[in-house]
Amino acid sequence: MQICFVIGVYHDYNYTCVYFKSKDIVVFSKKIIIFKLTSHFFRIKWELGGKKWRLVENSGMELLTGEYRNTLDEKGRILFPSKLRTAITGNVLVVTKAIDSCLWLYTPEEWKTLSDKIMGSSSPFDPKSKLVVRHLIAPAQEVEFDKSGRLSIPQSLREYAGLSKDCVILGISKYMELWDAAKYQEYNEQNESALIDAASSLTDIHF
C-alpha cells in the first residue's frame, strides 16, 4: 500500500491549488489526488476540464520564508542560504529593482506571472504606467547560480540597492528581497510606528 502525504488543498472556483511534497502525482478520480512523499514542497494548480484534471501552473518553488544574513564578495557574488536554494527547483532567478531600496528576486515562473499582470494593466501612453514599467520591468535580469550556490548580482542593481558587503536576504512567500544590512536596519527603524498602524488595520485576519 502506497503511503501518501498531502500538505493541503485550497479550492477557488474551478481551480484547486495543492501543496504537496513531490512533482509525481497519481490521479484516481476528479476528487482524489495522491502524492508521493519527497523532500521538497511544490505548488501546482489543477483545472477541472470535463472528467480530467490538467496542470495549468507550477510556481517552481516552495513557499519561501526566513531572514538570512550573508556577505557580498568583491565580485558582487552572494552565497544563498541552503534552505532557500533547495526550495528553488531551477538554477536561475530574475533580479530587479524593488519599490523600496532593495532588490526583488523571483523564479522565472513567478516573474512571468507578475510581469504579465503589470504589462497587461499598463499603457505606453500613461505616464504612471511607464514609471512602473521602467522601474521594475526594464532593469530585470536573469542570473544563474554558480556551482557554489552563489548569485552574481549585476553592478547596476548593486548600486541601486546600495549593496556593500553585509546583506540581508528575506524570503517572502513567492519572492525574495535582498537588502544592504545597514539600509535594512535603517528602514525598520524608520517604519516601526508605520508597521504598528499597518498591522492594526488587518482586523479581518483571525488565528
XYZ file of C-alpha atoms in Angstrom:
207
model
C 0.000 0.000 0.000
C 1.388 3.399 -1.029
C 1.570 5.885 1.850
C 0.787 9.386 0.639
C 1.114 12.770 2.305
C -0.976 15.764 1.251
C 0.140 19.100 2.703
C -3.055 20.957 1.888
C -5.621 21.727 -0.774
C -7.156 25.113 -1.495
C -10.267 25.331 -3.682
C -11.058 28.500 -5.613
C -13.964 28.294 -8.058
C -12.822 25.953 -10.873
C -9.279 25.720 -9.585
C -7.595 23.620 -6.950
C -4.273 24.846 -5.588
C -2.422 21.946 -3.973
C 0.573 21.957 -1.651
C 2.432 18.662 -1.594
C 5.860 17.072 -1.471
C 6.529 15.892 -4.997
C 6.123 16.524 -8.696
C 4.845 12.949 -9.067
C 1.067 12.701 -8.980
C -1.373 9.826 -9.348
C -4.974 10.825 -10.132
C -7.641 8.288 -9.155
C -10.663 10.500 -9.813
C -11.556 14.156 -10.181
C -11.679 14.477 -6.389
C -8.798 12.273 -5.256
C -5.154 13.016 -5.935
C -2.360 11.022 -4.289
C 1.105 12.423 -3.771
C 4.391 10.644 -3.207
C 6.447 11.904 -0.296
C 9.806 13.541 -1.154
C 11.946 16.255 0.371
C 10.555 19.419 -1.202
C 7.257 21.251 -1.453
C 5.860 22.249 -4.811
C 2.786 24.303 -5.596
C 0.721 23.438 -8.650
C -2.672 24.465 -9.912
C -5.040 21.958 -11.476
C -8.046 22.853 -13.619
C -11.063 20.604 -13.986
C -11.838 20.033 -17.667
C -14.576 17.511 -18.296
C -13.648 14.477 -16.209
C -9.916 15.142 -16.093
C -7.614 17.467 -14.205
C -4.903 19.275 -16.167
C -1.838 21.146 -14.941
C -2.085 24.879 -15.591
C 0.538 26.318 -13.258
C 3.676 25.318 -11.399
C 5.407 28.007 -9.347
C 8.854 26.365 -9.491
C 9.394 26.908 -5.802
C 8.025 26.150 -2.367
C 6.825 28.835 -0.012
C 9.874 30.882 0.945
C 10.229 32.401 4.387
C 13.058 33.409 6.672
C 15.583 36.171 7.300
C 19.195 35.370 6.456
C 22.443 37.306 6.571
C 25.409 36.842 4.294
C 28.194 38.838 2.698
C 28.723 40.091 -0.820
C 32.223 39.321 -2.113
C 34.449 41.656 -4.140
C 32.971 40.324 -7.401
C 29.409 41.061 -6.355
C 28.518 37.438 -5.587
C 26.429 36.327 -2.640
C 26.058 32.808 -1.292
C 22.426 31.827 -0.925
C 21.240 30.061 2.261
C 20.817 26.335 1.663
C 17.165 26.419 2.779
C 16.266 28.957 0.109
C 18.466 27.354 -2.522
C 16.914 23.912 -2.153
C 13.425 25.423 -2.265
C 14.037 26.700 -5.814
C 13.656 23.993 -8.440
C 15.569 25.769 -11.201
C 19.040 27.293 -11.415
C 18.016 30.832 -12.359
C 16.457 33.797 -10.577
C 15.185 37.053 -12.031
C 16.610 40.059 -10.175
C 15.169 43.556 -10.463
C 14.760 46.830 -8.590
C 12.178 46.862 -5.823
C 9.961 49.795 -4.887
C 11.981 50.187 -1.683
C 15.764 50.486 -1.592
C 16.371 46.794 -2.151
C 16.201 44.160 -4.888
C 13.435 41.695 -5.702
C 14.293 38.135 -6.675
C 11.807 35.832 -8.432
C 11.823 32.459 -10.073
C 11.240 32.808 -13.846
C 7.747 31.327 -13.404
C 6.695 33.772 -10.698
C 8.326 36.675 -12.522
C 6.397 35.915 -15.709
C 3.155 35.889 -13.729
C 3.927 39.281 -12.171
C 5.344 40.933 -15.301
C 2.406 39.739 -17.426
C -0.012 41.326 -14.928
C 1.951 44.576 -14.912
C 2.203 44.786 -18.696
C -1.421 43.736 -19.116
C -2.590 46.648 -16.986
C -0.124 49.200 -18.407
C -0.321 51.593 -21.339
C 2.652 53.177 -23.130
C 0.595 56.388 -23.224
C 0.069 56.550 -19.455
C 2.883 58.360 -17.585
C 2.308 56.464 -14.319
C 2.363 53.099 -16.108
C 5.628 53.991 -17.821
C 7.208 54.875 -14.488
C 6.390 51.443 -13.061
C 7.446 49.540 -16.198
C 10.744 51.410 -16.472
C 11.492 50.833 -12.801
C 10.505 47.156 -12.467
C 10.479 45.526 -15.906
C 13.339 47.219 -17.755
C 16.122 46.520 -15.191
C 15.152 42.854 -14.647
C 17.933 40.372 -15.389
C 18.159 36.599 -15.223
C 21.026 35.465 -13.002
C 22.236 31.882 -12.779
C 23.549 30.178 -9.653
C 27.160 29.055 -9.936
C 28.394 25.658 -8.771
C 28.902 27.002 -5.242
C 25.316 28.260 -4.967
C 26.248 31.928 -5.409
C 24.408 34.615 -7.362
C 26.381 37.315 -9.141
C 24.358 40.500 -8.710
C 24.710 42.891 -11.694
C 26.594 46.090 -10.863
C 23.726 48.430 -11.813
C 21.393 46.626 -9.419
C 24.009 46.550 -6.646
C 24.395 50.294 -6.987
C 20.631 50.889 -6.879
C 20.236 48.909 -3.641
C 23.451 50.286 -2.148
C 24.812 46.795 -1.524
C 28.237 46.963 0.074
C 29.269 43.843 1.980
C 26.859 42.755 4.719
C 23.480 41.833 3.249
C 20.073 40.564 4.380
C 18.016 38.092 2.337
C 14.292 37.896 3.122
C 12.023 35.079 1.980
C 8.531 36.487 1.402
C 6.417 33.540 0.269
C 6.615 33.857 -3.541
C 9.666 36.076 -3.880
C 12.755 37.288 -2.021
C 14.267 40.627 -1.122
C 17.976 41.455 -0.999
C 18.950 44.367 1.245
C 22.111 46.042 2.355
C 22.189 45.207 6.077
C 22.647 48.816 7.229
C 19.872 50.074 4.941
C 17.537 47.333 6.168
C 18.137 48.271 9.797
C 17.538 51.936 8.968
C 14.343 51.049 7.102
C 12.993 49.081 10.077
C 13.788 51.881 12.497
C 12.112 54.490 10.304
C 8.980 52.404 9.775
C 8.427 50.965 13.266
C 5.388 53.120 14.010
C 4.026 52.632 10.477
C 4.252 48.864 10.978
C 2.110 49.048 14.097
C -0.514 51.113 12.255
C -0.457 48.750 9.277
C -0.813 45.667 11.473
C -3.742 47.184 13.380
C -5.645 47.555 10.101
C -5.633 43.783 9.493
C -8.643 43.178 11.700
C -10.192 40.669 9.310
C -7.394 38.159 9.909
C -8.095 35.683 12.706
C -5.889 32.928 14.129
